[in-house]
């Protein structure tokens, strides 16, 4: 019988702990994508709770930014500037959509995007 060893801390940053369970605070996790980082799960949980305070219905999704294979990397690819540009673009598109919705229906609500 073999026993697998699951490290508790991340070797590159021992302040962070791995999370191997199937759920976190009652929410199911995609265990095939794990292990997860406990501190990141807690921050995601807090972000969801803040959103639920502001809105009765919340939609959450995950995205992964990808650069096409075979293309040269932008000069800021290894910095946070790329994700900032994405977030700015996303915020502007949502703002435009909400303005368009208000033009059609005066009772349309705004939406605050939270990103982790």
Tab-separated table of C-alpha atoms in Angstrom:
chain	number	residue	atom	x	y	z
A	1	UNK	CA	0.000	0.000	0.000
A	2	UNK	CA	1.451	3.358	-1.006
A	3	UNK	CA	0.750	6.518	0.884
A	4	UNK	CA	1.002	9.762	-1.063
A	5	UNK	CA	2.634	12.717	0.603
A	6	UNK	CA	0.923	16.074	0.181
A	7	UNK	CA	3.138	18.980	1.209
A	8	UNK	CA	1.447	21.525	3.463
A	9	UNK	CA	3.402	24.600	2.399
A	10	UNK	CA	4.458	25.922	-0.980
A	11	UNK	CA	8.221	25.418	-1.375
A	12	UNK	CA	8.788	28.814	-3.034
A	13	UNK	CA	6.788	30.683	-0.371
A	14	UNK	CA	6.385	28.925	2.959
A	15	UNK	CA	3.899	31.583	4.113
A	16	UNK	CA	1.321	30.013	1.772
A	17	UNK	CA	-0.393	26.709	2.544
A	18	UNK	CA	-1.800	24.144	0.111
A	19	UNK	CA	-5.492	23.170	0.332
A	20	UNK	CA	-6.361	19.612	-0.728
A	21	UNK	CA	-10.004	19.271	0.408
A	22	UNK	CA	-12.940	18.951	-1.983
A	23	UNK	CA	-14.668	22.026	-0.530
A	24	UNK	CA	-13.741	25.357	1.000
A	25	UNK	CA	-16.168	26.926	3.468
A	26	UNK	CA	-19.002	24.912	1.961
A	27	UNK	CA	-18.168	25.690	-1.686
A	28	UNK	CA	-17.145	22.816	-3.971
A	29	UNK	CA	-13.693	22.983	-5.540
A	30	UNK	CA	-12.510	21.623	-8.878
A	31	UNK	CA	-10.072	19.193	-7.284
A	32	UNK	CA	-8.631	18.196	-10.662
A	33	UNK	CA	-7.241	21.745	-10.904
A	34	UNK	CA	-5.696	21.627	-7.412
A	35	UNK	CA	-4.049	21.739	-5.063
A	36	UNK	CA	-5.186	25.227	-4.156
A	37	UNK	CA	-3.627	27.878	-1.946
A	38	UNK	CA	-5.585	28.352	1.268
A	39	UNK	CA	-4.881	32.085	1.522
A	40	UNK	CA	-6.083	32.641	-2.071
A	41	UNK	CA	-9.253	30.656	-1.394
A	42	UNK	CA	-9.925	32.831	1.653
A	43	UNK	CA	-9.462	36.017	-0.395
A	44	UNK	CA	-11.837	34.670	-3.073
A	45	UNK	CA	-14.374	33.781	-0.389
A	46	UNK	CA	-14.179	37.286	1.113
A	47	UNK	CA	-14.572	38.852	-2.338
A	48	UNK	CA	-17.716	36.782	-2.946
A	49	UNK	CA	-19.133	37.748	0.451
A	50	UNK	CA	-18.572	41.459	-0.256
A	51	UNK	CA	-20.345	41.071	-3.609
A	52	UNK	CA	-23.281	39.303	-1.947
A	53	UNK	CA	-23.642	42.205	0.492
A	54	UNK	CA	-24.040	44.595	-2.467
A	55	UNK	CA	-26.097	42.358	-4.769
A	56	UNK	CA	-28.677	39.636	-4.223
A	57	UNK	CA	-27.481	37.804	-7.338
A	58	UNK	CA	-23.813	37.375	-8.183
A	59	UNK	CA	-22.139	35.874	-11.222
A	60	UNK	CA	-18.541	34.719	-10.873
A	61	UNK	CA	-16.214	33.365	-13.509
A	62	UNK	CA	-12.578	32.587	-14.058
A	63	UNK	CA	-10.488	33.666	-16.988
A	64	UNK	CA	-6.928	32.912	-17.994
A	65	UNK	CA	-5.094	35.440	-20.128
A	66	UNK	CA	-3.203	33.705	-22.892
A	67	UNK	CA	-0.743	35.035	-25.421
A	68	UNK	CA	-0.936	33.340	-28.834
A	69	UNK	CA	1.790	30.754	-29.358
A	70	UNK	CA	4.463	31.798	-31.825
A	71	UNK	CA	3.901	35.533	-31.404
A	72	UNK	CA	6.490	37.765	-29.744
A	73	UNK	CA	5.721	38.693	-26.157
A	74	UNK	CA	4.694	42.279	-25.459
A	75	UNK	CA	7.310	44.231	-23.524
A	76	UNK	CA	5.098	44.213	-20.405
A	77	UNK	CA	4.142	40.524	-20.559
A	78	UNK	CA	6.024	39.681	-17.373
A	79	UNK	CA	4.592	42.586	-15.378
A	80	UNK	CA	1.190	43.419	-13.907
A	81	UNK	CA	0.617	46.004	-16.644
A	82	UNK	CA	-0.941	43.410	-18.954
A	83	UNK	CA	-3.609	42.417	-16.408
A	84	UNK	CA	-4.210	46.111	-15.627
A	85	UNK	CA	-4.898	46.801	-19.308
A	86	UNK	CA	-7.281	43.845	-19.394
A	87	UNK	CA	-9.098	45.043	-16.240
A	88	UNK	CA	-9.389	48.592	-17.603
A	89	UNK	CA	-10.813	47.290	-20.872
A	90	UNK	CA	-13.264	45.010	-19.048
A	91	UNK	CA	-14.417	47.870	-16.787
A	92	UNK	CA	-14.964	50.141	-19.796
A	93	UNK	CA	-16.964	47.486	-21.649
A	94	UNK	CA	-19.186	46.868	-18.618
A	95	UNK	CA	-19.678	50.614	-18.121
A	96	UNK	CA	-20.682	50.972	-21.790
A	97	UNK	CA	-23.091	48.030	-21.483
A	98	UNK	CA	-24.708	49.468	-18.346
A	99	UNK	CA	-25.129	52.874	-20.035
A	100	UNK	CA	-26.715	51.174	-23.039
A	101	UNK	CA	-29.046	49.234	-20.721
A	102	UNK	CA	-30.077	52.475	-18.947
A	103	UNK	CA	-30.869	54.075	-22.304
A	104	UNK	CA	-33.313	51.244	-22.994
A	105	UNK	CA	-34.617	50.892	-19.449
A	106	UNK	CA	-34.252	53.697	-16.901
A	107	UNK	CA	-34.427	51.229	-13.998
A	108	UNK	CA	-31.355	49.255	-15.163
A	109	UNK	CA	-28.775	48.864	-12.399
A	110	UNK	CA	-25.048	49.455	-12.341
A	111	UNK	CA	-22.651	46.632	-11.665
A	112	UNK	CA	-19.394	46.687	-9.754
A	113	UNK	CA	-16.758	44.243	-10.951
A	114	UNK	CA	-14.532	42.692	-8.328
A	115	UNK	CA	-11.415	40.930	-9.456
A	116	UNK	CA	-9.060	38.679	-7.620
